[in-house]
Short mmCIF file of C-alpha atoms in Angstrom, two decimals:
data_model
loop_
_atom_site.label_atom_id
_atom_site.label_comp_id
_atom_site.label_asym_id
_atom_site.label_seq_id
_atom_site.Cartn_x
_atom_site.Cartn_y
_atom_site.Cartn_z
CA UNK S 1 -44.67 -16.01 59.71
CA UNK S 2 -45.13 -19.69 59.46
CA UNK S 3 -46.39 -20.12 62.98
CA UNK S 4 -43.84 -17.84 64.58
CA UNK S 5 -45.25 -14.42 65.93
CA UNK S 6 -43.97 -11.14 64.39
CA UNK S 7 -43.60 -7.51 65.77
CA UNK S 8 -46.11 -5.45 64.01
CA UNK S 9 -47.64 -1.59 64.51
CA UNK S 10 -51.45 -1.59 65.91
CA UNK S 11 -52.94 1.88 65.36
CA UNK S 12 -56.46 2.21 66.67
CA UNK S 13 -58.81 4.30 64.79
CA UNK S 14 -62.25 6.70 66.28
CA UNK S 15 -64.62 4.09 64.56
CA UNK S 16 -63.45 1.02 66.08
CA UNK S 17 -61.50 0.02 63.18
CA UNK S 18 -57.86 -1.50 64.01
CA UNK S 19 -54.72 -1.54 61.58
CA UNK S 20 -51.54 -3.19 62.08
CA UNK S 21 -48.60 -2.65 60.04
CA UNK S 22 -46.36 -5.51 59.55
CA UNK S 23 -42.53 -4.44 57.94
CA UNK S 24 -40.01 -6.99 56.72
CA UNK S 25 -36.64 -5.48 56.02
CA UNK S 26 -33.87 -7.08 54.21
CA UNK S 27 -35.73 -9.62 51.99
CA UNK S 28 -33.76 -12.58 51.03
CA UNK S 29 -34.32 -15.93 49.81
CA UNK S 30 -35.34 -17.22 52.95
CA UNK S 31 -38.52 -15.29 52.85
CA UNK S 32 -39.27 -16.93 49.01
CA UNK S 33 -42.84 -18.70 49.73
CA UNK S 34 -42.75 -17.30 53.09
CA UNK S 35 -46.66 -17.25 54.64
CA UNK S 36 -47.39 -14.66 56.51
CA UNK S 37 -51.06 -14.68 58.34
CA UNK S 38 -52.72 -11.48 59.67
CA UNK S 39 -55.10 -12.57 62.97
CA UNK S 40 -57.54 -10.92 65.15
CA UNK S 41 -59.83 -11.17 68.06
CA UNK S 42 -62.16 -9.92 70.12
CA UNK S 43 -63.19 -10.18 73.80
CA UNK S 44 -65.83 -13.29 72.82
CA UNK S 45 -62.98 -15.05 71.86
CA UNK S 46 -63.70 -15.29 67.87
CA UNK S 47 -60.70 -15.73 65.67
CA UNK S 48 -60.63 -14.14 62.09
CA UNK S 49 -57.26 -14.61 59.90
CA UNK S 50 -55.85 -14.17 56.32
CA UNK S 51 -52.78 -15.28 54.46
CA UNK S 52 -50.47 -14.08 52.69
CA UNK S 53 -47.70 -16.00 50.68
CA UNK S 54 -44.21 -13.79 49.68
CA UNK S 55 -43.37 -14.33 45.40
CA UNK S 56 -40.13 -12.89 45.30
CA UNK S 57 -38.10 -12.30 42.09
CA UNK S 58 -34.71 -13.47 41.96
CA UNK S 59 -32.06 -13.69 40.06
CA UNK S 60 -29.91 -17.06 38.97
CA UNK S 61 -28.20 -18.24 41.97
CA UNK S 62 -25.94 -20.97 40.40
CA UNK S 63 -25.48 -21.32 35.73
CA UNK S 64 -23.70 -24.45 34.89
CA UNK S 65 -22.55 -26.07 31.12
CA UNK S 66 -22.39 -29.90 31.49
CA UNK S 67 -19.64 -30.86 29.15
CA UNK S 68 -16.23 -31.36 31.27
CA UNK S 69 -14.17 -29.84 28.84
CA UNK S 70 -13.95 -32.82 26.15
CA UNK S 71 -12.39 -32.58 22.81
CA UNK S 72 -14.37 -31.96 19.92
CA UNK S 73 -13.96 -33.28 16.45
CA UNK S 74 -14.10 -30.24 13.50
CA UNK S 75 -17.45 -30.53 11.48
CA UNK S 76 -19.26 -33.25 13.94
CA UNK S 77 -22.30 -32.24 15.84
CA UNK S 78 -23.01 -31.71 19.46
CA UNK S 79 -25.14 -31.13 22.00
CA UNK S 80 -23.75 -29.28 24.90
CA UNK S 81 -26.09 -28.47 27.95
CA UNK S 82 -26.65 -25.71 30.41
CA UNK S 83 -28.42 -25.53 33.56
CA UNK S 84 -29.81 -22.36 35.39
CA UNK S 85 -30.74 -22.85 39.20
CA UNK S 86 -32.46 -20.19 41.16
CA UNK S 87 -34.02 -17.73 38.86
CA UNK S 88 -37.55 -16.28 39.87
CA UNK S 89 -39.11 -16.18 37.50
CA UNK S 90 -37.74 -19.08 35.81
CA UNK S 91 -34.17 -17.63 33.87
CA UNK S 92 -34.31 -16.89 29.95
CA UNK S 93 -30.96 -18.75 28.97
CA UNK S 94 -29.19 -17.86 25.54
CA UNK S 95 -25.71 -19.03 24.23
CA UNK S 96 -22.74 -16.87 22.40
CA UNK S 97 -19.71 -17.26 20.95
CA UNK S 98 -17.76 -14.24 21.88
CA UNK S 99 -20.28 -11.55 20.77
CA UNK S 100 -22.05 -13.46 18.20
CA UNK S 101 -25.60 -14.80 20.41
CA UNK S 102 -25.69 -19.28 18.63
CA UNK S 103 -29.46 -20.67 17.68
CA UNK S 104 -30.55 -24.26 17.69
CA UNK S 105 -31.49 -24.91 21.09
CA UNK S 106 -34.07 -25.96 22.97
CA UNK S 107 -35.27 -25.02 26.92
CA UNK S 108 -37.43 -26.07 29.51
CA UNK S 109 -38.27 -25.37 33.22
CA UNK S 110 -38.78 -28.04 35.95
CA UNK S 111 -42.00 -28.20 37.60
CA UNK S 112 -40.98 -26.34 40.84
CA UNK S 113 -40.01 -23.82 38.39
CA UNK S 114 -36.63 -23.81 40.10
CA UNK S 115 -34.41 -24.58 37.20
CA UNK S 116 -33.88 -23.83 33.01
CA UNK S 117 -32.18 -26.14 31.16
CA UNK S 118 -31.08 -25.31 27.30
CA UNK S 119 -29.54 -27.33 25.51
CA UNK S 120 -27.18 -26.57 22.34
CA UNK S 121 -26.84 -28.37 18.80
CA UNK S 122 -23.52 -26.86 17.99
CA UNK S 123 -21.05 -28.52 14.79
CA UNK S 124 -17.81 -26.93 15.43
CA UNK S 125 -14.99 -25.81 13.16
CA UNK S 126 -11.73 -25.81 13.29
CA UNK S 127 -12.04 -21.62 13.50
CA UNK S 128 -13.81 -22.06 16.58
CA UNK S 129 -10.78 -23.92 18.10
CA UNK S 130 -9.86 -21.62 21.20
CA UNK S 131 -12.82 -19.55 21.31
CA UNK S 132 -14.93 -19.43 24.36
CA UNK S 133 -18.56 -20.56 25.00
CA UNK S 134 -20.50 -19.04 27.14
CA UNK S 135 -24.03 -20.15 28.65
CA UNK S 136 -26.06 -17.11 29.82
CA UNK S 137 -29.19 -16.82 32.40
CA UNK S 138 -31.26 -13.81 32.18
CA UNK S 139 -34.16 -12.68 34.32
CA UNK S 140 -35.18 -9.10 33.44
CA UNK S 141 -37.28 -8.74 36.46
CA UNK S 142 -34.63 -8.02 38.82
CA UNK S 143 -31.08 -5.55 38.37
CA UNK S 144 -28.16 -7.65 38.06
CA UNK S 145 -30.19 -10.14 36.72
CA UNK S 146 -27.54 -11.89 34.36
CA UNK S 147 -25.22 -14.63 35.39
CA UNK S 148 -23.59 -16.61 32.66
CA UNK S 149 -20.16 -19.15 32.50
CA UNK S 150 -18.42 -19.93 29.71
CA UNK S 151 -16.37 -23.02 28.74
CA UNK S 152 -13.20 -22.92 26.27
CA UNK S 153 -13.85 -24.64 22.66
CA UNK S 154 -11.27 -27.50 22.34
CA UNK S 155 -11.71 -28.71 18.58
CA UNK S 156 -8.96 -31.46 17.01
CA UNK S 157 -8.99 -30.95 13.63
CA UNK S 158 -7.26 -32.80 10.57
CA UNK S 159 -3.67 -31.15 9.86
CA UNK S 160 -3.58 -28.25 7.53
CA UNK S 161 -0.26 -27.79 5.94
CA UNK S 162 1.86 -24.84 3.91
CA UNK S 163 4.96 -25.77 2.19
CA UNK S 164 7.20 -23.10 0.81
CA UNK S 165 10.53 -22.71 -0.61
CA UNK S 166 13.32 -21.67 1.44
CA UNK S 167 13.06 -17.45 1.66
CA UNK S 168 15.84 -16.63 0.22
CA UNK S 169 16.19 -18.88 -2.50
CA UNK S 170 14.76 -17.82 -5.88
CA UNK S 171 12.59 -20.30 -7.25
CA UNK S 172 14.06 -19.51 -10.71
CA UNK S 173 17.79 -19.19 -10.28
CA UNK S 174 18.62 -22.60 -8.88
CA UNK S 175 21.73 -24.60 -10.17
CA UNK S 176 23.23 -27.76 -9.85
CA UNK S 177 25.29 -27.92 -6.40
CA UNK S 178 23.04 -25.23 -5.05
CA UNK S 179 21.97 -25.94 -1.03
CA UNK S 180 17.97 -25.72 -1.51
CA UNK S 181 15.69 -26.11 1.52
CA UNK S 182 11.81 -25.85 2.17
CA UNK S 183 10.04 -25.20 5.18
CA UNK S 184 6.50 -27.07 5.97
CA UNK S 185 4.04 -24.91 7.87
CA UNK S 186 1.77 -27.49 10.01
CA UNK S 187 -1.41 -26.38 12.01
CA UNK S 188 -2.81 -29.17 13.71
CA UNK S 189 -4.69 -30.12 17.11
CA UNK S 190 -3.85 -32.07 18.63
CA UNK S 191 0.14 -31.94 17.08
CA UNK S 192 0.88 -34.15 14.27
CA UNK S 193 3.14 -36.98 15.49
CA UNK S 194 4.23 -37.47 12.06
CA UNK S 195 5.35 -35.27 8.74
CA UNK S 196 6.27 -37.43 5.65
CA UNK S 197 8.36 -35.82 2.87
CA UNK S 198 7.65 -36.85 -1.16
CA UNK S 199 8.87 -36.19 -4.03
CA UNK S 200 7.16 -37.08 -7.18
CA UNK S 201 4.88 -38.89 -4.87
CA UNK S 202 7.79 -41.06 -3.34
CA UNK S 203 8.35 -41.27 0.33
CA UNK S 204 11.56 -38.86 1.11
CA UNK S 205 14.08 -40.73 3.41
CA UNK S 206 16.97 -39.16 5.65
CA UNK S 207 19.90 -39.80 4.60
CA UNK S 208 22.71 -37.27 5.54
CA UNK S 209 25.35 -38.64 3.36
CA UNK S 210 23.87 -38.12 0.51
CA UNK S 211 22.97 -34.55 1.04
CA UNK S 212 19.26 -35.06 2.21
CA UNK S 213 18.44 -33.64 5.39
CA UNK S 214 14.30 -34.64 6.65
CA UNK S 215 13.24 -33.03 9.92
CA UNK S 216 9.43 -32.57 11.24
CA UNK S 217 9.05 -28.83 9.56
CA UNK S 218 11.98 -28.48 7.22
CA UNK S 219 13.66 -31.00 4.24
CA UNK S 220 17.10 -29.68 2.85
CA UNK S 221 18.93 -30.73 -0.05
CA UNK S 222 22.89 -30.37 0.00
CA UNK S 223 24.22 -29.66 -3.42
CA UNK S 224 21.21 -30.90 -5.33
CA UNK S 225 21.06 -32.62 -8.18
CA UNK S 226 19.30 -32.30 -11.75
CA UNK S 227 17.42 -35.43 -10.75
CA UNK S 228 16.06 -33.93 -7.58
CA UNK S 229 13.94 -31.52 -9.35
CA UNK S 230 10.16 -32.11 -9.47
CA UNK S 231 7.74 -31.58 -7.63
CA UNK S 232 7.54 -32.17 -3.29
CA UNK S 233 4.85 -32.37 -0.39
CA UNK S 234 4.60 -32.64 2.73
CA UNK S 235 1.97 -34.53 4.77
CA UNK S 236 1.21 -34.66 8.41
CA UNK S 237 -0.67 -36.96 10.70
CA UNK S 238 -2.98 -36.66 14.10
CA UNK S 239 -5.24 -38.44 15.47
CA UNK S 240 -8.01 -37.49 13.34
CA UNK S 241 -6.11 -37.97 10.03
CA UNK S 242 -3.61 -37.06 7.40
CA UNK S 243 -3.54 -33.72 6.05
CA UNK S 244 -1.69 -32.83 2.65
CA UNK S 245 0.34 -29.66 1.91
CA UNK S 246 0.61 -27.99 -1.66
CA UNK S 247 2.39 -28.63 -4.13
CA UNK S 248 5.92 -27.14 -4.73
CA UNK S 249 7.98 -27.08 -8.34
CA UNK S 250 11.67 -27.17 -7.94
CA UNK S 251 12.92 -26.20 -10.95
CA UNK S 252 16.92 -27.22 -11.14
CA UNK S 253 19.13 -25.07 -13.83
CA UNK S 254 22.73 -26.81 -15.28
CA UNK S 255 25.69 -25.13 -14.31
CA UNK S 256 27.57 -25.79 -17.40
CA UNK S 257 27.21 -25.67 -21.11
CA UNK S 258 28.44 -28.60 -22.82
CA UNK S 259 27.36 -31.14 -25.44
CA UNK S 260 27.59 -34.83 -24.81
CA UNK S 261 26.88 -37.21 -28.50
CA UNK S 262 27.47 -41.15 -28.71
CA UNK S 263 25.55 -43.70 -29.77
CA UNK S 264 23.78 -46.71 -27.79
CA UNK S 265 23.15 -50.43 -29.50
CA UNK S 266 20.32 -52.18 -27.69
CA UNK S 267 19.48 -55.99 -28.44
CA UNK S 268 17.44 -55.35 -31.58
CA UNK S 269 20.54 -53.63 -33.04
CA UNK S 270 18.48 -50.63 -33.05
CA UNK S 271 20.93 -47.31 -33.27
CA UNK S 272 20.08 -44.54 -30.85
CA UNK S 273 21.72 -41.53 -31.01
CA UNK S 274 21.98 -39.14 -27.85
CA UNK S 275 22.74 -35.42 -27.56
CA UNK S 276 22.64 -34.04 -24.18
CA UNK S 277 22.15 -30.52 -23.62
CA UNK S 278 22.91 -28.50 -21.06
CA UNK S 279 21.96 -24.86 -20.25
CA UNK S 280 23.27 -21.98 -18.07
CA UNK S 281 23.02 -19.00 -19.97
CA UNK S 282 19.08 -18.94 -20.85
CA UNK S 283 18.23 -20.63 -17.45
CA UNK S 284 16.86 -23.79 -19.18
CA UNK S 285 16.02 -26.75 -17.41
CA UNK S 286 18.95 -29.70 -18.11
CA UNK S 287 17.07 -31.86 -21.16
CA UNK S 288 18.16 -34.88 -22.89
CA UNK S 289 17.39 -35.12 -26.41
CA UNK S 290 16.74 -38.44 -28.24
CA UNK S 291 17.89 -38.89 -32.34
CA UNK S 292 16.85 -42.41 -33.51
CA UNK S 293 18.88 -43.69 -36.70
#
């Protein structure tokens, strides 16, 4: 085998004819393109020979994805690559995400035939956040033929937000001097460094002394007031941008009944007269009505 001698079996037949038996145990990858040459003689001295070269089939030694791991934004495309080293004949390489086998990509072999390379056109979502990967080499030739890796999807995404009322409050029942709270639900990678309160599409500030408590996830109201109601938001921000919640109603009853009438001059000596109304008993939202005379 490539110019070392070899033990072999010589079995001498009635008609001259001579066999030898060469056996290689324990084939490994050390014999791939090994060349093996059969030789023989006679007493004048005249040298005859043949060749033979081992194919062996083998299955991937090494399957690696070249990506490191980086972020990904939600909905922007990529190409992701994968390399398969080792595979006689050259290894059929598909891609999954979990059991679901991903389309749109390409492969070739390099001219030793040594190595596959695919690679993937993927546009992540922000559902794919978390999910793994995976890069897998096939040869069907061999048993144990697969070999894959896998890499973990790491997809920012813009916020997404749900804003509720507090659970135990009844959207319906609320009075003046009630405690009312709401609690803003953010999902967001990477974390939102900043959640901004509004109501009526004006920026909510803390300010404890006045009843208004603003955290991150949660906004409560201490005794609110008739002129709190309306309707709130929340929105947060990452890197890749602001994300809006839904909208919430708060809907804020009077406590008492009572009935309010003067009159107001303005400049143009114009008489308005007001009648304030409030309800308890039908659950009506505190109105002011306007009587011009």
């Amino acid at each position: 085998m490539n110019g070392q001698l070899q033990n072999s079996v010589v079995d001498y037949t009635y008609d001259g004819t001579i066999n030898s038996k060469l056996v290689v145990r324990n084939l490994s990858r050390i014999h791939q393109h090994a060349v093996y040459t059969c030789q023989a003689s006679n007493f004048h001295k005249k040298y005859v020979a043949t060749n033979i070269t081992i194919e062996l089939y083998l299955r991937p030694l090494l399957v690696e994805i070249s990506f490191n791991n980086q972020p990904m934004s939600a909905d922007r495309k990529y190409e992701i690559e994968c390399q398969a080293i080792g595979s006689r004949p050259p290894a059929k390489i598909t891609w999954w995400m979990g059991n679901l086998e991903m389309h749109g990509h390409s492969q070739k072999v390099s001219e030793d035939g040594n190595a596959s390379t695919s690679v993937l056109s993927i546009t992540p979502t922000r559902e794919d956040h978390g999910k793994a990967l995976s890069c897998r080499a096939t040869n069907e030739l061999v048993r144990n033929g697969i070999r894959e890796t896998a890499m973990k999807l790491n997809v920012f995404f813009i916020p997404t937000l749900q804003l509720d009322l507090g659970s135990n409050l009844n959207p319906e029942d609320i009075e003046e001097g009630d405690d009312v709270y709401f609690e803003c639900k953010v999902h967001a990678n990477p974390a939102a460094y900043k959640v901004v309160w509004k109501h009526n599409h004006q920026i909510i500030q803390h300010n404890q002394r006045a009843g208004v408590i603003v955290s991150s996830g949660d906004l409560a109201l201490q005794g609110v007031t008739r002129h709190q109601a309306g309707n709130y938001t929340c929105t947060a921000s990452n890197v890749e941008g602001d994300g809006d919640s839904n909208i919430v109603e708060l809907k804020v009853m009077c406590k008492y009944i009572h009935v309010l009438n003067g009159f107001v001059t303005t400049l143009s000596d114009v008489r308005i007269r007001v009648r304030v109304v409030q309800y308890k008993l039908n659950k009506r939202v505190c109105s002011i009505y306007l009587g011009f005379h």
